[in-house]
Amino acid sequence: MKYFLLIISIFLTIDISAQTSLSVSISADTIGLEDAIKVTYKLSGAQEKLEILPWEGLQQVAGPNVSSSFSFVNGVSYKEYSESYILVPKYEGIIYIPSASVVIDGEPIETEPIELFVVAEPTYQKNKSLERKSIKKSPTQKSKLDDEAEYQRLLKKRELAKKKKKF
């Protein structure tokens, strides 16, 4: 009976947590000069403070909005920490969303920077409607809207690259 209780207590105290991962997401990949973008850094499997490189070409208008959660169910723990920021671009062109990093158990984890395309005209309504339509279809479906949006994004990227070469 002693051994049975010992084994049960060992299993109850073991922390079986998910592998730690760090990710970054943005609300849109193309925005206008007057549009705002939401950037969210999410750390799963740990609750550590993130180190984020300075914003270059972006002005922070809100944030950090911090969210932290911890759950322990049936001997399994799950931790999550996230920081969100609202940013507006300072100029037209390609801007990089900076990477974030954290050190967990002596091991550094880092995200990759994300390319953000900034164009002169506002794109908020376009992005919002595309987002709504993409939610309604299944992940395996492809629509003409997706092809058109991808084509427009590539055209904007090409225009920005040409403008950048002129300078």
Short mmCIF file of the C-alpha atoms (twelve columns), coordinates in Angstrom:
data_MODEL
# 
_entry.id   MODEL 
# 
loop_
_atom_site.group_PDB 
_atom_site.id 
_atom_site.type_symbol 
_atom_site.label_atom_id 
_atom_site.label_alt_id 
_atom_site.label_comp_id 
_atom_site.label_asym_id 
_atom_site.label_seq_id 
_atom_site.Cartn_x 
_atom_site.Cartn_y 
_atom_site.Cartn_z 
_atom_site.pdbx_PDB_model_num 
ATOM 1   C CA . MET A 1   0.000   0.000  0.000   1 
ATOM 2   C CA . LYS A 2   2.906   2.369  0.789   1 
ATOM 3   C CA . TYR A 3   4.405   1.829  -2.648  1 
ATOM 4   C CA . PHE A 4   1.078   2.407  -4.338  1 
ATOM 5   C CA . LEU A 5   0.634   5.754  -2.538  1 
ATOM 6   C CA . LEU A 6   4.236   6.711  -3.319  1 
ATOM 7   C CA . ILE A 7   3.780   6.020  -7.031  1 
ATOM 8   C CA . ILE A 8   0.489   7.949  -7.117  1 
ATOM 9   C CA . SER A 9   2.061   10.952 -5.353  1 
ATOM 10  C CA . ILE A 10  5.001   10.956 -7.789  1 
ATOM 11  C CA . PHE A 11  2.654   11.035 -10.790 1 
ATOM 12  C CA . LEU A 12  0.651   13.849 -9.225  1 
ATOM 13  C CA . THR A 13  3.735   16.012 -8.697  1 
ATOM 14  C CA . ILE A 14  5.304   15.493 -12.122 1 
ATOM 15  C CA . ASP A 15  4.916   18.566 -14.290 1 
ATOM 16  C CA . ILE A 16  4.034   17.283 -17.729 1 
ATOM 17  C CA . SER A 17  3.925   20.528 -19.634 1 
ATOM 18  C CA . ALA A 18  3.732   21.266 -23.319 1 
ATOM 19  C CA . GLN A 19  6.884   22.112 -25.201 1 
ATOM 20  C CA . THR A 20  7.729   25.788 -25.076 1 
ATOM 21  C CA . SER A 21  7.090   27.782 -28.240 1 
ATOM 22  C CA . LEU A 22  7.203   31.453 -29.146 1 
ATOM 23  C CA . SER A 23  5.237   32.960 -32.028 1 
ATOM 24  C CA . VAL A 24  4.317   36.344 -33.463 1 
ATOM 25  C CA . SER A 25  1.175   37.213 -35.408 1 
ATOM 26  C CA . ILE A 26  -0.029  40.370 -37.145 1 
ATOM 27  C CA . SER A 27  -3.559  41.445 -38.028 1 
ATOM 28  C CA . ALA A 28  -2.650  42.203 -41.684 1 
ATOM 29  C CA . ASP A 29  0.414   41.939 -43.908 1 
ATOM 30  C CA . THR A 30  -0.423  45.070 -45.941 1 
ATOM 31  C CA . ILE A 31  -1.672  48.308 -44.382 1 
ATOM 32  C CA . GLY A 32  -2.083  51.948 -45.358 1 
ATOM 33  C CA . LEU A 33  -0.208  54.890 -43.868 1 
ATOM 34  C CA . GLU A 34  -3.195  55.826 -41.701 1 
ATOM 35  C CA . ASP A 35  -4.055  52.260 -40.670 1 
ATOM 36  C CA . ALA A 36  -3.134  50.566 -37.413 1 
ATOM 37  C CA . ILE A 37  -1.914  47.014 -37.000 1 
ATOM 38  C CA . LYS A 38  -2.146  44.647 -34.040 1 
ATOM 39  C CA . VAL A 39  0.998   42.648 -33.266 1 
ATOM 40  C CA . THR A 40  0.762   39.755 -30.798 1 
ATOM 41  C CA . TYR A 41  3.705   37.832 -29.361 1 
ATOM 42  C CA . LYS A 42  2.634   34.533 -27.751 1 
ATOM 43  C CA . LEU A 43  4.718   32.273 -25.503 1 
ATOM 44  C CA . SER A 44  3.211   28.820 -24.879 1 
ATOM 45  C CA . GLY A 45  4.526   26.445 -22.242 1 
ATOM 46  C CA . ALA A 46  6.055   29.152 -20.025 1 
ATOM 47  C CA . GLN A 47  5.269   32.480 -18.392 1 
ATOM 48  C CA . GLU A 48  8.399   34.544 -18.882 1 
ATOM 49  C CA . LYS A 49  8.789   38.210 -19.816 1 
ATOM 50  C CA . LEU A 50  9.583   38.659 -23.501 1 
ATOM 51  C CA . GLU A 51  12.425  40.758 -24.854 1 
ATOM 52  C CA . ILE A 52  11.245  42.607 -27.960 1 
ATOM 53  C CA . LEU A 53  13.583  44.559 -30.217 1 
ATOM 54  C CA . PRO A 54  12.748  48.271 -30.718 1 
ATOM 55  C CA . TRP A 55  10.100  49.277 -33.253 1 
ATOM 56  C CA . GLU A 56  11.713  50.791 -36.349 1 
ATOM 57  C CA . GLY A 57  9.370   52.601 -38.725 1 
ATOM 58  C CA . LEU A 58  6.414   52.000 -36.421 1 
ATOM 59  C CA . GLN A 59  4.915   54.108 -33.653 1 
ATOM 60  C CA . GLN A 60  3.364   52.351 -30.684 1 
ATOM 61  C CA . VAL A 61  -0.088  53.788 -29.917 1 
ATOM 62  C CA . ALA A 62  -1.299  51.172 -27.425 1 
ATOM 63  C CA . GLY A 63  0.180   48.381 -25.376 1 
ATOM 64  C CA . PRO A 64  1.622   46.284 -24.144 1 
ATOM 65  C CA . ASN A 65  -1.623  44.488 -23.417 1 
ATOM 66  C CA . VAL A 66  -0.493  41.508 -21.364 1 
ATOM 67  C CA . SER A 67  -2.316  38.223 -20.934 1 
ATOM 68  C CA . SER A 68  -1.135  35.375 -18.741 1 
ATOM 69  C CA . SER A 69  -2.789  32.054 -17.976 1 
ATOM 70  C CA . PHE A 70  -1.974  28.875 -16.116 1 
ATOM 71  C CA . SER A 71  -4.034  25.706 -15.904 1 
ATOM 72  C CA . PHE A 72  -3.418  22.389 -14.233 1 
ATOM 73  C CA . VAL A 73  -5.736  19.543 -15.210 1 
ATOM 74  C CA . ASN A 74  -5.191  15.855 -14.432 1 
ATOM 75  C CA . GLY A 75  -1.519  16.382 -13.652 1 
ATOM 76  C CA . VAL A 76  -0.832  18.320 -16.847 1 
ATOM 77  C CA . SER A 77  0.078   21.980 -16.622 1 
ATOM 78  C CA . TYR A 78  -0.283  24.521 -19.385 1 
ATOM 79  C CA . LYS A 79  1.154   28.027 -19.275 1 
ATOM 80  C CA . GLU A 80  0.684   30.844 -21.742 1 
ATOM 81  C CA . TYR A 81  1.868   34.445 -21.866 1 
ATOM 82  C CA . SER A 82  1.150   37.011 -24.568 1 
ATOM 83  C CA . GLU A 83  1.798   40.675 -25.283 1 
ATOM 84  C CA . SER A 84  -0.156  42.679 -27.855 1 
ATOM 85  C CA . TYR A 85  0.633   46.090 -29.308 1 
ATOM 86  C CA . ILE A 86  -1.227  48.479 -31.598 1 
ATOM 87  C CA . LEU A 87  1.152   50.199 -34.023 1 
ATOM 88  C CA . VAL A 88  0.907   52.719 -36.862 1 
ATOM 89  C CA . PRO A 89  3.504   53.071 -39.632 1 
ATOM 90  C CA . LYS A 90  5.685   56.173 -39.915 1 
ATOM 91  C CA . TYR A 91  6.364   55.857 -43.650 1 
ATOM 92  C CA . GLU A 92  5.433   53.962 -46.805 1 
ATOM 93  C CA . GLY A 93  7.471   50.925 -47.834 1 
ATOM 94  C CA . ILE A 94  8.539   47.631 -46.313 1 
ATOM 95  C CA . ILE A 95  8.811   47.616 -42.523 1 
ATOM 96  C CA . TYR A 96  9.878   44.644 -40.423 1 
ATOM 97  C CA . ILE A 97  8.008   43.633 -37.283 1 
ATOM 98  C CA . PRO A 98  10.868  42.969 -34.851 1 
ATOM 99  C CA . SER A 99  11.632  39.589 -33.385 1 
ATOM 100 C CA . ALA A 100 11.078  38.674 -29.753 1 
ATOM 101 C CA . SER A 101 13.193  36.389 -27.617 1 
ATOM 102 C CA . VAL A 102 13.077  34.628 -24.280 1 
ATOM 103 C CA . VAL A 103 15.454  32.325 -22.408 1 
ATOM 104 C CA . ILE A 104 13.890  29.136 -21.001 1 
ATOM 105 C CA . ASP A 105 16.080  26.766 -18.963 1 
ATOM 106 C CA . GLY A 106 19.198  28.394 -20.420 1 
ATOM 107 C CA . GLU A 107 17.999  27.906 -24.008 1 
ATOM 108 C CA . PRO A 108 17.188  31.018 -26.071 1 
ATOM 109 C CA . ILE A 109 14.007  30.977 -28.163 1 
ATOM 110 C CA . GLU A 110 13.485  33.663 -30.825 1 
ATOM 111 C CA . THR A 111 10.908  34.565 -33.468 1 
ATOM 112 C CA . GLU A 112 11.728  35.650 -36.997 1 
ATOM 113 C CA . PRO A 113 10.959  39.243 -38.077 1 
ATOM 114 C CA . ILE A 114 7.826   39.634 -40.217 1 
ATOM 115 C CA . GLU A 115 7.585   41.758 -43.381 1 
ATOM 116 C CA . LEU A 116 4.869   44.417 -43.341 1 
ATOM 117 C CA . PHE A 117 3.939   46.270 -46.527 1 
ATOM 118 C CA . VAL A 118 2.845   49.887 -46.032 1 
ATOM 119 C CA . VAL A 119 1.054   51.584 -48.927 1 
ATOM 120 C CA . ALA A 120 -0.221  55.155 -49.303 1 
ATOM 121 C CA . GLU A 121 -3.952  54.393 -49.488 1 
ATOM 122 C CA . PRO A 122 -5.917  52.986 -46.529 1 
ATOM 123 C CA . THR A 123 -6.403  49.214 -46.672 1 
ATOM 124 C CA . TYR A 124 -8.293  48.587 -43.434 1 
ATOM 125 C CA . GLN A 125 -11.656 47.838 -45.057 1 
ATOM 126 C CA . LYS A 126 -10.070 45.605 -47.701 1 
ATOM 127 C CA . ASN A 127 -8.184  43.537 -45.104 1 
ATOM 128 C CA . LYS A 128 -11.218 43.276 -42.871 1 
ATOM 129 C CA . SER A 129 -13.513 42.001 -45.633 1 
ATOM 130 C CA . LEU A 130 -10.909 39.481 -46.825 1 
ATOM 131 C CA . GLU A 131 -10.526 38.231 -43.283 1 
ATOM 132 C CA . ARG A 132 -14.267 37.737 -42.893 1 
ATOM 133 C CA . LYS A 133 -14.589 35.813 -46.152 1 
ATOM 134 C CA . SER A 134 -11.641 33.549 -45.456 1 
ATOM 135 C CA . ILE A 135 -13.234 32.405 -42.189 1 
ATOM 136 C CA . LYS A 136 -16.384 31.183 -43.937 1 
ATOM 137 C CA . LYS A 137 -14.694 28.745 -46.324 1 
ATOM 138 C CA . SER A 138 -12.991 25.492 -45.464 1 
ATOM 139 C CA . PRO A 139 -9.159  25.412 -45.308 1 
ATOM 140 C CA . THR A 140 -8.942  23.210 -48.417 1 
ATOM 141 C CA . GLN A 141 -11.127 25.469 -50.562 1 
ATOM 142 C CA . LYS A 142 -9.555  28.107 -52.759 1 
ATOM 143 C CA . SER A 143 -11.541 31.024 -54.105 1 
ATOM 144 C CA . LYS A 144 -11.073 33.663 -56.775 1 
ATOM 145 C CA . LEU A 145 -10.902 36.196 -53.943 1 
ATOM 146 C CA . ASP A 146 -7.754  34.510 -52.583 1 
ATOM 147 C CA . ASP A 147 -6.110  34.589 -56.022 1 
ATOM 148 C CA . GLU A 148 -7.045  38.243 -56.549 1 
ATOM 149 C CA . ALA A 149 -5.828  39.228 -53.068 1 
ATOM 150 C CA . GLU A 150 -2.522  37.417 -53.613 1 
ATOM 151 C CA . TYR A 151 -2.120  39.076 -57.022 1 
ATOM 152 C CA . GLN A 152 -2.783  42.535 -55.532 1 
ATOM 153 C CA . ARG A 153 -0.333  41.874 -52.683 1 
ATOM 154 C CA . LEU A 154 2.385   40.844 -55.136 1 
ATOM 155 C CA . LEU A 155 1.740   43.933 -57.285 1 
ATOM 156 C CA . LYS A 156 2.093   46.186 -54.227 1 
ATOM 157 C CA . LYS A 157 5.282   44.403 -53.200 1 
ATOM 158 C CA . ARG A 158 6.690   44.890 -56.708 1 
ATOM 159 C CA . GLU A 159 5.761   48.615 -56.722 1 
ATOM 160 C CA . LEU A 160 7.408   49.112 -53.328 1 
ATOM 161 C CA . ALA A 161 10.568  47.342 -54.501 1 
ATOM 162 C CA . LYS A 162 10.747  49.577 -57.599 1 
ATOM 163 C CA . LYS A 163 10.293  52.719 -55.474 1 
ATOM 164 C CA . LYS A 164 12.976  51.533 -53.071 1 
ATOM 165 C CA . LYS A 165 15.470  51.015 -55.944 1 
ATOM 166 C CA . LYS A 166 14.875  54.580 -57.176 1 
ATOM 167 C CA . PHE A 167 16.039  56.004 -53.837 1 
# 
